Amino acid sequence: MNSVGPRRVGYAPGVYDMFHIGHLNILRNSRLACDYLIAGVVSDDLSRRAKGKSPVIPLAERLEIVSSIRYVDEAVEEDVPTKLEMWHKLHFDVLIKGDDWRGTEKGLRLEREMGEVGVEVFYLPYTVHTSSTMLRQALNIEIGLRA
C-alpha cells in the first residue's frame, strides 16, 4: 500500500487451528488489502458454537502462533459472536475472508453488515487442498488404524 495518507487496517478472522499453508496464504495475501493486519483468532467457545467441536490447539497457543507470523501486525482474540461487534472494538477498514464465503448467504449478510459501517469485504482464494477439517479427518483415520 502507499505510504502517503491514512493507514488501511485489515482484519482477517479465523480459528487458525492446526496452522497450515491455507492459513499462511490468507495471512500473507491479506497484506494486498491493507497496510496494518489484525488477525482475529476465534475463541474456543465461539468455535465450539459455530463448528460443533473444540479446536485441537488451545486459544493461547493459536494466538502465539498467529502473532509470530511476519505478515501479522497484531493478533487478538475474537470473543464476540459477530464481525460487527469486532469492528466496534477494532475499527478496521477491510475484512478479509476466503472466497468460499463469496455469494453465500452468510457472505452476503456479512457484506451488508460491514457495508453499513463503511467496511469493505475483501475475498482471497481459499486453499482447497488443505484445511483444518481435512487434517482432523486424516488424524482420526490414522489414530483409528493404530488402535
PDB file of C-alpha atoms in Angstrom:
ATOM      1  CA  MET A   1       0.000   0.000   0.000  1.00  0.00           C
ATOM      2  CA  ASN A   2       1.200   3.546  -0.359  1.00  0.00           C
ATOM      3  CA  SER A   3       2.943   5.339   2.462  1.00  0.00           C
ATOM      4  CA  VAL A   4       1.007   8.569   1.892  1.00  0.00           C
ATOM      5  CA  GLY A   5      -2.357   9.072   3.592  1.00  0.00           C
ATOM      6  CA  PRO A   6      -4.137   7.179   6.321  1.00  0.00           C
ATOM      7  CA  ARG A   7      -3.250   3.613   7.199  1.00  0.00           C
ATOM      8  CA  ARG A   8      -5.699   0.973   5.926  1.00  0.00           C
ATOM      9  CA  VAL A   9      -6.389  -1.565   8.684  1.00  0.00           C
ATOM     10  CA  GLY A  10      -7.346  -5.095   7.725  1.00  0.00           C
ATOM     11  CA  TYR A  11      -8.993  -7.758   9.855  1.00  0.00           C
ATOM     12  CA  ALA A  12      -8.535 -11.442   9.000  1.00  0.00           C
ATOM     13  CA  PRO A  13     -10.613 -13.621  11.320  1.00  0.00           C
ATOM     14  CA  GLY A  14     -10.206 -17.368  11.630  1.00  0.00           C
ATOM     15  CA  VAL A  15      -9.936 -20.228  14.061  1.00  0.00           C
ATOM     16  CA  TYR A  16      -6.387 -20.920  12.815  1.00  0.00           C
ATOM     17  CA  ASP A  17      -6.469 -24.418  14.311  1.00  0.00           C
ATOM     18  CA  MET A  18      -3.669 -26.795  13.309  1.00  0.00           C
ATOM     19  CA  PHE A  19      -1.931 -23.972  11.423  1.00  0.00           C
ATOM     20  CA  HIS A  20      -1.336 -24.949   7.778  1.00  0.00           C
ATOM     21  CA  ILE A  21      -0.499 -23.495   4.362  1.00  0.00           C
ATOM     22  CA  GLY A  22      -4.063 -22.266   3.803  1.00  0.00           C
ATOM     23  CA  HIS A  23      -3.796 -20.113   6.926  1.00  0.00           C
ATOM     24  CA  LEU A  24      -0.413 -18.806   5.837  1.00  0.00           C
ATOM     25  CA  ASN A  25      -1.778 -17.979   2.369  1.00  0.00           C
ATOM     26  CA  ILE A  26      -4.686 -15.997   3.834  1.00  0.00           C
ATOM     27  CA  LEU A  27      -2.416 -14.011   6.161  1.00  0.00           C
ATOM     28  CA  ARG A  28       0.265 -13.408   3.505  1.00  0.00           C
ATOM     29  CA  ASN A  29      -2.254 -12.350   0.863  1.00  0.00           C
ATOM     30  CA  SER A  30      -4.227 -10.218   3.317  1.00  0.00           C
ATOM     31  CA  ARG A  31      -1.420  -7.676   3.019  1.00  0.00           C
ATOM     32  CA  LEU A  32      -2.708  -6.988  -0.514  1.00  0.00           C
ATOM     33  CA  ALA A  33      -5.766  -5.368   1.068  1.00  0.00           C
ATOM     34  CA  CYS A  34      -4.242  -3.398   3.939  1.00  0.00           C
ATOM     35  CA  ASP A  35      -1.254  -1.659   5.496  1.00  0.00           C
ATOM     36  CA  TYR A  36      -1.770  -2.996   9.023  1.00  0.00           C
ATOM     37  CA  LEU A  37      -3.109  -6.516   9.582  1.00  0.00           C
ATOM     38  CA  ILE A  38      -5.017  -7.674  12.638  1.00  0.00           C
ATOM     39  CA  ALA A  39      -5.656 -11.411  12.792  1.00  0.00           C
ATOM     40  CA  GLY A  40      -8.733 -12.306  14.811  1.00  0.00           C
ATOM     41  CA  VAL A  41      -8.277 -15.716  16.425  1.00  0.00           C
ATOM     42  CA  VAL A  42     -11.701 -17.167  17.227  1.00  0.00           C
ATOM     43  CA  SER A  43     -12.107 -18.213  20.862  1.00  0.00           C
ATOM     44  CA  ASP A  44     -12.548 -21.871  21.782  1.00  0.00           C
ATOM     45  CA  ASP A  45     -16.121 -21.190  22.903  1.00  0.00           C
ATOM     46  CA  LEU A  46     -17.154 -19.394  19.694  1.00  0.00           C
ATOM     47  CA  SER A  47     -15.501 -22.082  17.590  1.00  0.00           C
ATOM     48  CA  ARG A  48     -17.343 -24.786  19.516  1.00  0.00           C
ATOM     49  CA  ARG A  49     -20.662 -22.962  18.979  1.00  0.00           C
ATOM     50  CA  ALA A  50     -20.038 -22.362  15.268  1.00  0.00           C
ATOM     51  CA  LYS A  51     -18.488 -25.691  14.299  1.00  0.00           C
ATOM     52  CA  GLY A  52     -19.790 -28.040  16.970  1.00  0.00           C
ATOM     53  CA  LYS A  53     -16.302 -29.012  18.098  1.00  0.00           C
ATOM     54  CA  SER A  54     -13.447 -27.508  20.041  1.00  0.00           C
ATOM     55  CA  PRO A  55     -10.184 -26.575  18.329  1.00  0.00           C
ATOM     56  CA  VAL A  56      -7.350 -29.078  18.744  1.00  0.00           C
ATOM     57  CA  ILE A  57      -4.872 -26.314  19.604  1.00  0.00           C
ATOM     58  CA  PRO A  58      -5.798 -24.140  22.644  1.00  0.00           C
ATOM     59  CA  LEU A  59      -6.505 -20.447  22.080  1.00  0.00           C
ATOM     60  CA  ALA A  60      -3.369 -19.178  23.836  1.00  0.00           C
ATOM     61  CA  GLU A  61      -1.177 -21.296  21.551  1.00  0.00           C
ATOM     62  CA  ARG A  62      -3.116 -20.314  18.405  1.00  0.00           C
ATOM     63  CA  LEU A  63      -2.691 -16.640  19.353  1.00  0.00           C
ATOM     64  CA  GLU A  64       1.041 -17.145  19.854  1.00  0.00           C
ATOM     65  CA  ILE A  65       1.435 -18.940  16.522  1.00  0.00           C
ATOM     66  CA  VAL A  66      -0.557 -16.364  14.548  1.00  0.00           C
ATOM     67  CA  SER A  67       1.109 -13.374  16.215  1.00  0.00           C
ATOM     68  CA  SER A  68       4.500 -14.827  15.224  1.00  0.00           C
ATOM     69  CA  ILE A  69       3.682 -14.725  11.510  1.00  0.00           C
ATOM     70  CA  ARG A  70       5.571 -11.820   9.938  1.00  0.00           C
ATOM     71  CA  TYR A  71       2.567 -10.621   7.916  1.00  0.00           C
ATOM     72  CA  VAL A  72       0.508 -10.119  11.092  1.00  0.00           C
ATOM     73  CA  ASP A  73       0.890  -6.831  12.957  1.00  0.00           C
ATOM     74  CA  GLU A  74      -1.432  -7.798  15.794  1.00  0.00           C
ATOM     75  CA  ALA A  75      -3.334 -10.940  16.844  1.00  0.00           C
ATOM     76  CA  VAL A  76      -6.440 -10.618  19.004  1.00  0.00           C
ATOM     77  CA  GLU A  77      -8.972 -12.990  20.440  1.00  0.00           C
ATOM     78  CA  GLU A  78     -12.296 -12.881  18.632  1.00  0.00           C
ATOM     79  CA  ASP A  79     -14.626 -13.374  21.577  1.00  0.00           C
ATOM     80  CA  VAL A  80     -17.881 -11.814  20.348  1.00  0.00           C
ATOM     81  CA  PRO A  81     -20.363 -13.523  18.026  1.00  0.00           C
ATOM     82  CA  THR A  82     -20.414 -11.018  15.142  1.00  0.00           C
ATOM     83  CA  LYS A  83     -17.849  -9.271  12.983  1.00  0.00           C
ATOM     84  CA  LEU A  84     -19.763  -6.032  13.553  1.00  0.00           C
ATOM     85  CA  GLU A  85     -19.051  -6.331  17.290  1.00  0.00           C
ATOM     86  CA  MET A  86     -15.361  -6.886  16.486  1.00  0.00           C
ATOM     87  CA  TRP A  87     -15.463  -3.794  14.278  1.00  0.00           C
ATOM     88  CA  HIS A  88     -16.764  -1.759  17.220  1.00  0.00           C
ATOM     89  CA  LYS A  89     -13.706  -2.931  19.194  1.00  0.00           C
ATOM     90  CA  LEU A  90     -11.077  -2.523  16.449  1.00  0.00           C
ATOM     91  CA  HIS A  91     -12.402  -0.106  13.779  1.00  0.00           C
ATOM     92  CA  PHE A  92     -10.802  -1.895  10.808  1.00  0.00           C
ATOM     93  CA  ASP A  93     -11.316  -0.718   7.223  1.00  0.00           C
ATOM     94  CA  VAL A  94     -11.418  -4.040   5.435  1.00  0.00           C
ATOM     95  CA  LEU A  95     -12.494  -7.533   6.492  1.00  0.00           C
ATOM     96  CA  ILE A  96     -10.659 -10.367   4.743  1.00  0.00           C
ATOM     97  CA  LYS A  97     -12.334 -13.728   4.126  1.00  0.00           C
ATOM     98  CA  GLY A  98     -11.710 -16.764   1.964  1.00  0.00           C
ATOM     99  CA  ASP A  99     -13.657 -16.746  -1.280  1.00  0.00           C
ATOM    100  CA  ASP A 100     -15.599 -19.811  -0.142  1.00  0.00           C
ATOM    101  CA  TRP A 101     -17.804 -17.168   1.569  1.00  0.00           C
ATOM    102  CA  ARG A 102     -18.407 -15.163  -1.639  1.00  0.00           C
ATOM    103  CA  GLY A 103     -22.024 -15.303  -2.806  1.00  0.00           C
ATOM    104  CA  THR A 104     -23.189 -17.414   0.153  1.00  0.00           C
ATOM    105  CA  GLU A 105     -25.978 -16.339   2.480  1.00  0.00           C
ATOM    106  CA  LYS A 106     -23.547 -15.655   5.317  1.00  0.00           C
ATOM    107  CA  GLY A 107     -21.130 -13.852   2.975  1.00  0.00           C
ATOM    108  CA  LEU A 108     -23.876 -11.588   1.609  1.00  0.00           C
ATOM    109  CA  ARG A 109     -25.086 -10.848   5.145  1.00  0.00           C
ATOM    110  CA  LEU A 110     -21.514 -10.025   6.172  1.00  0.00           C
ATOM    111  CA  GLU A 111     -21.138  -7.666   3.185  1.00  0.00           C
ATOM    112  CA  ARG A 112     -24.374  -5.861   4.133  1.00  0.00           C
ATOM    113  CA  GLU A 113     -23.430  -5.503   7.810  1.00  0.00           C
ATOM    114  CA  MET A 114     -19.899  -4.345   7.057  1.00  0.00           C
ATOM    115  CA  GLY A 115     -21.098  -2.015   4.302  1.00  0.00           C
ATOM    116  CA  GLU A 116     -23.328  -0.219   6.818  1.00  0.00           C
ATOM    117  CA  VAL A 117     -20.199   0.907   8.719  1.00  0.00           C
ATOM    118  CA  GLY A 118     -18.098   1.543   5.606  1.00  0.00           C
ATOM    119  CA  VAL A 119     -16.026  -1.641   5.749  1.00  0.00           C
ATOM    120  CA  GLU A 120     -15.081  -3.445   2.545  1.00  0.00           C
ATOM    121  CA  VAL A 121     -15.184  -7.259   2.482  1.00  0.00           C
ATOM    122  CA  PHE A 122     -12.135  -8.462   0.547  1.00  0.00           C
ATOM    123  CA  TYR A 123     -12.105 -12.075  -0.645  1.00  0.00           C
ATOM    124  CA  LEU A 124      -8.974 -14.148  -1.127  1.00  0.00           C
ATOM    125  CA  PRO A 125      -8.702 -17.534  -2.849  1.00  0.00           C
ATOM    126  CA  TYR A 126      -9.497 -20.378  -0.459  1.00  0.00           C
ATOM    127  CA  THR A 127      -6.790 -23.069  -0.336  1.00  0.00           C
ATOM    128  CA  VAL A 128      -8.964 -26.018  -1.343  1.00  0.00           C
ATOM    129  CA  HIS A 129      -6.423 -28.818  -0.944  1.00  0.00           C
ATOM    130  CA  THR A 130      -5.695 -28.139   2.759  1.00  0.00           C
ATOM    131  CA  SER A 131      -7.996 -27.342   5.658  1.00  0.00           C
ATOM    132  CA  SER A 132      -8.037 -27.980   9.392  1.00  0.00           C
ATOM    133  CA  THR A 133     -11.130 -30.167   8.888  1.00  0.00           C
ATOM    134  CA  MET A 134      -9.221 -32.324   6.380  1.00  0.00           C
ATOM    135  CA  LEU A 135      -6.238 -32.553   8.743  1.00  0.00           C
ATOM    136  CA  ARG A 136      -8.511 -33.543  11.628  1.00  0.00           C
ATOM    137  CA  GLN A 137     -10.152 -36.255   9.489  1.00  0.00           C
ATOM    138  CA  ALA A 138      -6.753 -37.610   8.421  1.00  0.00           C
ATOM    139  CA  LEU A 139      -5.580 -37.713  12.038  1.00  0.00           C
ATOM    140  CA  ASN A 140      -8.751 -39.506  13.115  1.00  0.00           C
ATOM    141  CA  ILE A 141      -8.230 -42.124  10.389  1.00  0.00           C
ATOM    142  CA  GLU A 142      -4.562 -42.575  11.337  1.00  0.00           C
ATOM    143  CA  ILE A 143      -5.391 -42.906  15.043  1.00  0.00           C
ATOM    144  CA  GLY A 144      -8.166 -45.370  14.226  1.00  0.00           C
ATOM    145  CA  LEU A 145      -5.795 -47.517  12.165  1.00  0.00           C
ATOM    146  CA  ARG A 146      -3.298 -47.669  15.055  1.00  0.00           C
ATOM    147  CA  ALA A 147      -5.881 -48.619  17.686  1.00  0.00           C
TER     148      ALA A 147
END
